[in-house]
Every structure is written in structure tokens, then in C-alpha cells.
Amino acid sequence: MDNSSSSSSSSSSSSNNSITSTRRESIVRSLTTAASSMTSLGLIMSASGIITTNIQPANAEEGSAADSTKLIEFTVDNLDGIPGKTGKIVMKLRPDWAPIGAERFAKLTEIGFWDDARAFRVLPGFIVQFGINGDPTKQALWRKSIMDDPVKVGNKRGTVTFATAGPNTRTTQIFINTGDNVFLDKQGFSPIGEIVEGMDIVDKFYSGYGEGGPRGNGPNQGLIQAKGNEYLTKSYPKLSYFTSAKFI
């Protein structure tokens, strides 16, 4: 799926937690990730992308991650778009909810994947999206997708979920639900963890750029993939970003 399906109205009304049926369809289209090509990651499912509970786990590449049950502390800079304004958020991985997704997230944390990564799509009352590494070379190493986890809990405020472009296409794209987006559950978006401290900090991620390009004025994900932080720091300097992420 590509981001051309995103609409500018998606940005302007995302803060309204009362979402109509038509609006929901628009939002789900705008939540697309073209994981196969890694050129336009977002947060959408294909029309046939309903995940069923008979999907079996486990991608051998992920191995064993003893740290998957620990807390992860993120330090964030550029809150409200202000350099030097920092805060911390703490995420709890929930392998009991989504073991495959939690395993992948733990592995990415171990290698420092989130460090210096920008939250490039922030729609208040809906989601904070991140997960494209600032170094295109490093991002390219994670094109291989993982299998799906069945949806066991709802996409409520504070839950953390992988993006997907359809069945078994999760890679590195993540979103934090800043609203109660339970309508995403039936689309197969399976939460892998939850923010247990600092949702007030999450609400301060800079949102002024709105929806992403090409329809909106925000960052174009294809260009993020190609140029990384070179593109973002020059064209979108106010984006909030992670300076570190570590197990605690």
C-alpha cells in the first residue's frame, strides 16, 4: 500500500476520539507500511489483512531474548519542538500479548536501533509513529519481516503496536496509541507492550508538521528511507526524537 491514500483531513480530525465509519476507513488507509519495499512505511492493512488466531509464532531469526520481559526507558529530546526540552518514557514489553513482536522489539532495542530515531508522524489523540532508523544503511538490514501475533488486547491509549502492510509483514515501524483506537483491533494490529510511565511526555512529541507527505505537509516516508536523518534534520528540525533507549 502507498501513502497516497492518506488525507489531510486525517491530520485535522485525529484529535477527535469519536471516529465515524468513513473516517476509520481513511485512518486505516493512512496507517500503511510497505514493508516489502521499505520505501513508504505507514500503518495500514490491506483489504485481506485480517489476522486470525491460528497463525503460528516464531521466526527463528529472532532467537531468545531474555530481556523481552524487562522495562525499556526512552529519553526524548525536542519535546514540543524545543531543542533541549527532554523527558523520559518507560515501556513494558508484553510477550504474553505478542511474543513474536515483543522479541523483535527487544532485539532492536539491544542494538540501539531507536537511538536518534525521529517520531515523524504525530497526530494528537491518535498516534505517535516512529521506527525508521536515521541511517538508511542500518535500516536496510531489517527488511525481513516477522510473522503476526494474534490480537489479544485492544489498541487503547498507551499501548504500543507494530505497523503492518498485511499478514506477516511487520518490520520496524511502531506506533504509540495516544487515543483509544480499538477499531484497529479487527484490522490485525496487535499491541506488543504499553507505556507505564510518561504518557504526558508522549503527548508532548512535536505534532506541528501534521500528516506525512505527499498529501500532508509532514515528512515523506520514502525520503526518510532514502536519506534518513539528513533529510529530517534539515527539513523537519522540530521533530521529537529518542536520544537513547535502554533496558532498566
Short mmCIF file of C-alpha atoms in Angstrom, two decimals:
data_model
loop_
_atom_site.label_atom_id
_atom_site.label_comp_id
_atom_site.label_asym_id
_atom_site.label_seq_id
_atom_site.Cartn_x
_atom_site.Cartn_y
_atom_site.Cartn_z
CA MET A 1 0.00 0.00 0.00
CA ASP A 2 1.26 3.54 -0.50
CA ASN A 3 0.90 6.75 1.43
CA SER A 4 -1.03 8.47 -1.36
CA SER A 5 -4.15 7.17 0.34
CA SER A 6 -3.51 9.44 3.33
CA SER A 7 -5.74 12.51 3.52
CA SER A 8 -5.12 15.91 5.03
CA SER A 9 -8.38 15.55 6.88
CA SER A 10 -6.75 12.66 8.72
CA SER A 11 -4.49 15.14 10.47
CA SER A 12 -7.07 17.80 11.23
CA SER A 13 -9.57 15.49 12.90
CA SER A 14 -7.28 12.91 14.50
CA SER A 15 -7.65 14.54 17.90
CA ASN A 16 -11.33 13.69 17.92
CA ASN A 17 -11.70 10.30 19.56
CA SER A 18 -15.18 9.92 18.08
CA ILE A 19 -14.32 8.49 14.66
CA THR A 20 -17.02 7.81 12.07
CA SER A 21 -17.03 4.68 9.96
CA THR A 22 -15.86 6.59 6.88
CA ARG A 23 -13.19 8.32 8.96
CA ARG A 24 -11.99 4.99 10.33
CA GLU A 25 -11.52 3.65 6.83
CA SER A 26 -9.49 6.73 5.93
CA ILE A 27 -7.30 6.39 9.02
CA VAL A 28 -6.64 2.72 8.45
CA ARG A 29 -5.62 3.52 4.86
CA SER A 30 -3.25 6.18 6.16
CA LEU A 31 -1.68 3.69 8.56
CA THR A 32 0.19 1.81 5.84
CA THR A 33 3.55 0.23 5.78
CA ALA A 34 5.01 -1.01 2.52
CA ALA A 35 7.22 -3.47 4.34
CA SER A 36 8.11 -5.42 1.24
CA SER A 37 9.77 -2.46 -0.45
CA MET A 38 10.67 -0.48 2.70
CA THR A 39 10.00 2.75 0.83
CA SER A 40 6.74 4.02 2.31
CA LEU A 41 6.18 2.60 5.74
CA GLY A 42 2.96 3.68 7.46
CA LEU A 43 0.22 1.96 9.43
CA ILE A 44 -2.42 0.26 7.21
CA MET A 45 -3.72 -3.19 6.43
CA SER A 46 -4.63 -4.49 3.02
CA ALA A 47 -8.27 -5.38 2.45
CA SER A 48 -7.50 -9.03 3.12
CA GLY A 49 -5.22 -8.39 6.06
CA ILE A 50 -7.34 -9.71 8.91
CA ILE A 51 -5.12 -11.71 11.25
CA THR A 52 -6.64 -14.88 12.62
CA THR A 53 -5.78 -16.65 15.84
CA ASN A 54 -4.48 -19.76 14.09
CA ILE A 55 -1.27 -18.03 12.95
CA GLN A 56 1.67 -19.86 14.47
CA PRO A 57 4.57 -17.98 16.05
CA ALA A 58 8.01 -17.80 15.59
CA ASN A 59 10.64 -16.57 13.44
CA ALA A 60 13.87 -18.38 14.18
CA GLU A 61 15.94 -15.30 13.32
CA GLU A 62 14.83 -13.60 16.50
CA GLY A 63 16.39 -16.20 18.76
CA SER A 64 15.98 -15.93 22.51
CA ALA A 65 15.73 -12.56 24.22
CA ALA A 66 15.91 -12.81 27.98
CA ASP A 67 15.35 -9.07 28.18
CA SER A 68 11.96 -9.23 26.43
CA THR A 69 10.10 -9.04 29.75
CA LYS A 70 12.00 -6.04 31.08
CA LEU A 71 11.13 -2.39 31.08
CA ILE A 72 12.63 -0.08 28.46
CA GLU A 73 13.40 3.55 29.22
CA PHE A 74 13.41 6.06 26.37
CA THR A 75 14.93 9.51 26.68
CA VAL A 76 13.32 12.02 24.32
CA ASP A 77 14.58 15.41 23.11
CA ASN A 78 12.88 18.23 21.18
CA LEU A 79 9.64 17.90 23.12
CA ASP A 80 7.15 20.44 21.78
CA GLY A 81 9.75 21.10 19.09
CA ILE A 82 12.10 22.82 21.55
CA PRO A 83 15.78 21.73 21.50
CA GLY A 84 16.96 20.70 24.95
CA LYS A 85 13.46 20.06 26.28
CA THR A 86 13.71 16.43 27.33
CA GLY A 87 11.72 13.79 29.11
CA LYS A 88 11.59 10.06 29.77
CA ILE A 89 9.04 7.40 28.99
CA VAL A 90 9.03 3.80 30.17
CA MET A 91 7.61 0.98 28.10
CA LYS A 92 6.81 -2.51 29.34
CA LEU A 93 7.10 -5.24 26.74
CA ARG A 94 4.29 -7.78 26.91
CA PRO A 95 5.40 -11.06 25.34
CA ASP A 96 2.25 -12.59 26.85
CA TRP A 97 0.29 -10.39 24.44
CA ALA A 98 2.51 -10.70 21.38
CA PRO A 99 5.60 -12.89 21.78
CA ILE A 100 6.95 -12.51 18.25
CA GLY A 101 6.56 -8.76 18.13
CA ALA A 102 8.00 -8.33 21.62
CA GLU A 103 11.00 -10.41 20.63
CA ARG A 104 11.70 -8.24 17.60
CA PHE A 105 11.32 -5.03 19.61
CA ALA A 106 13.71 -6.34 22.26
CA LYS A 107 16.30 -7.19 19.62
CA LEU A 108 16.04 -3.73 18.05
CA THR A 109 16.48 -2.18 21.48
CA GLU A 110 19.55 -4.28 22.19
CA ILE A 111 21.34 -2.99 19.08
CA GLY A 112 20.44 0.67 19.69
CA PHE A 113 18.09 0.87 16.72
CA TRP A 114 15.87 3.55 18.30
CA ASP A 115 18.71 5.93 19.16
CA ASP A 116 18.34 9.22 17.27
CA ALA A 117 15.16 7.96 15.56
CA ARG A 118 12.55 10.66 14.89
CA ALA A 119 8.84 10.48 15.62
CA PHE A 120 7.98 11.56 12.09
CA ARG A 121 4.19 11.25 12.20
CA VAL A 122 2.39 12.63 15.24
CA LEU A 123 -1.40 13.03 15.11
CA PRO A 124 -2.69 14.20 18.52
CA GLY A 125 -5.33 11.98 20.07
CA PHE A 126 -4.50 9.21 17.61
CA ILE A 127 -0.88 8.02 17.28
CA VAL A 128 2.83 8.80 17.57
CA GLN A 129 4.68 6.93 14.84
CA PHE A 130 8.38 6.13 14.61
CA GLY A 131 10.65 3.27 13.60
CA ILE A 132 12.67 4.33 10.56
CA ASN A 133 16.32 4.44 11.59
CA GLY A 134 18.19 7.65 10.87
CA ASP A 135 20.86 5.71 8.97
CA PRO A 136 19.46 4.21 5.74
CA THR A 137 22.20 1.57 5.71
CA LYS A 138 21.19 0.35 9.16
CA GLN A 139 17.50 0.46 8.25
CA ALA A 140 18.13 -1.72 5.21
CA LEU A 141 19.39 -4.52 7.44
CA TRP A 142 15.88 -5.01 8.85
CA ARG A 143 13.83 -5.58 5.72
CA LYS A 144 13.00 -9.15 6.69
CA SER A 145 9.52 -9.24 8.18
CA ILE A 146 8.26 -11.31 11.10
CA MET A 147 5.10 -13.35 11.45
CA ASP A 148 1.98 -11.95 13.05
CA ASP A 149 0.74 -12.28 16.58
CA PRO A 150 -3.00 -12.71 17.17
CA VAL A 151 -4.67 -9.65 18.65
CA LYS A 152 -5.17 -10.36 22.36
CA VAL A 153 -5.70 -6.85 23.74
CA GLY A 154 -7.18 -3.65 22.37
CA ASN A 155 -5.32 -0.67 20.90
CA LYS A 156 -6.14 1.56 23.83
CA ARG A 157 -4.30 4.73 24.81
CA GLY A 158 -0.76 3.92 25.89
CA THR A 159 -0.42 0.63 24.04
CA VAL A 160 2.48 0.15 21.60
CA THR A 161 1.92 -1.65 18.30
CA PHE A 162 3.81 -2.65 15.15
CA ALA A 163 2.74 -1.31 11.79
CA THR A 164 1.82 -3.80 9.12
CA ALA A 165 1.07 -3.87 5.39
CA GLY A 166 -0.88 -7.10 5.57
CA PRO A 167 -0.35 -10.55 7.05
CA ASN A 168 3.17 -11.30 8.29
CA THR A 169 4.80 -8.02 7.17
CA ARG A 170 5.94 -6.40 10.43
CA THR A 171 9.48 -4.98 10.31
CA THR A 172 10.50 -1.92 12.39
CA GLN A 173 7.63 0.58 12.24
CA ILE A 174 5.97 1.30 15.58
CA PHE A 175 3.17 3.48 16.84
CA ILE A 176 2.07 4.52 20.30
CA ASN A 177 -1.68 4.87 20.63
CA THR A 178 -2.47 8.29 22.11
CA GLY A 179 -6.19 7.68 21.83
CA ASP A 180 -8.44 4.66 22.28
CA ASN A 181 -8.11 3.21 18.78
CA VAL A 182 -9.81 -0.12 19.35
CA PHE A 183 -11.25 0.00 15.83
CA LEU A 184 -7.74 -1.06 14.73
CA ASP A 185 -8.07 -4.39 16.55
CA LYS A 186 -10.15 -6.03 13.84
CA GLN A 187 -7.55 -4.95 11.28
CA GLY A 188 -4.95 -7.14 12.97
CA PHE A 189 -2.86 -4.54 14.81
CA SER A 190 -1.58 -6.46 17.82
CA PRO A 191 -0.15 -4.45 20.75
CA ILE A 192 3.24 -5.66 21.94
CA GLY A 193 3.56 -3.52 25.06
CA GLU A 194 2.39 -0.47 26.93
CA ILE A 195 3.71 2.83 28.21
CA VAL A 196 3.72 2.54 32.01
CA GLU A 197 5.34 5.90 32.75
CA GLY A 198 5.40 9.14 30.80
CA MET A 199 2.29 9.32 28.65
CA ASP A 200 2.31 13.02 29.47
CA ILE A 201 5.70 13.10 27.74
CA VAL A 202 4.33 11.21 24.73
CA ASP A 203 1.66 13.90 24.42
CA LYS A 204 4.45 16.49 24.02
CA PHE A 205 6.00 14.93 20.91
CA TYR A 206 6.02 17.64 18.27
CA SER A 207 2.93 17.44 16.08
CA GLY A 208 3.09 20.69 14.16
CA TYR A 209 4.00 19.17 10.80
CA GLY A 210 0.79 17.16 10.65
CA GLU A 211 0.13 14.29 8.26
CA GLY A 212 3.01 12.99 6.19
CA GLY A 213 3.69 13.68 2.55
CA PRO A 214 2.84 13.63 -0.20
CA ARG A 215 -0.72 14.59 0.81
CA GLY A 216 0.19 16.33 4.04
CA ASN A 217 2.97 18.73 4.94
CA GLY A 218 4.84 16.27 7.13
CA PRO A 219 7.85 14.11 6.27
CA ASN A 220 7.71 11.85 3.23
CA GLN A 221 8.50 8.33 4.35
CA GLY A 222 10.14 7.39 1.07
CA LEU A 223 12.64 10.20 1.57
CA ILE A 224 13.23 9.15 5.17
CA GLN A 225 14.06 5.67 3.91
CA ALA A 226 16.43 7.05 1.29
CA LYS A 227 18.13 9.85 3.21
CA GLY A 228 17.44 9.24 6.89
CA ASN A 229 18.13 11.98 9.40
CA GLU A 230 19.99 14.03 6.82
CA TYR A 231 16.58 14.75 5.31
CA LEU A 232 14.69 15.09 8.59
CA THR A 233 17.06 17.38 10.47
CA LYS A 234 17.24 19.76 7.53
CA SER A 235 13.58 19.86 6.53
CA TYR A 236 11.81 18.99 9.80
CA PRO A 237 14.08 20.16 12.62
CA LYS A 238 11.35 20.32 15.27
CA LEU A 239 10.59 16.59 15.27
CA SER A 240 10.94 14.98 18.68
CA TYR A 241 13.44 12.12 18.79
CA PHE A 242 14.92 9.46 21.04
CA THR A 243 18.41 10.11 22.32
CA SER A 244 18.59 6.70 23.98
CA ALA A 245 16.61 3.56 24.71
CA LYS A 246 17.78 1.02 27.25
CA PHE A 247 16.57 -1.84 29.38
CA ILE A 248 16.14 -0.98 33.06
#
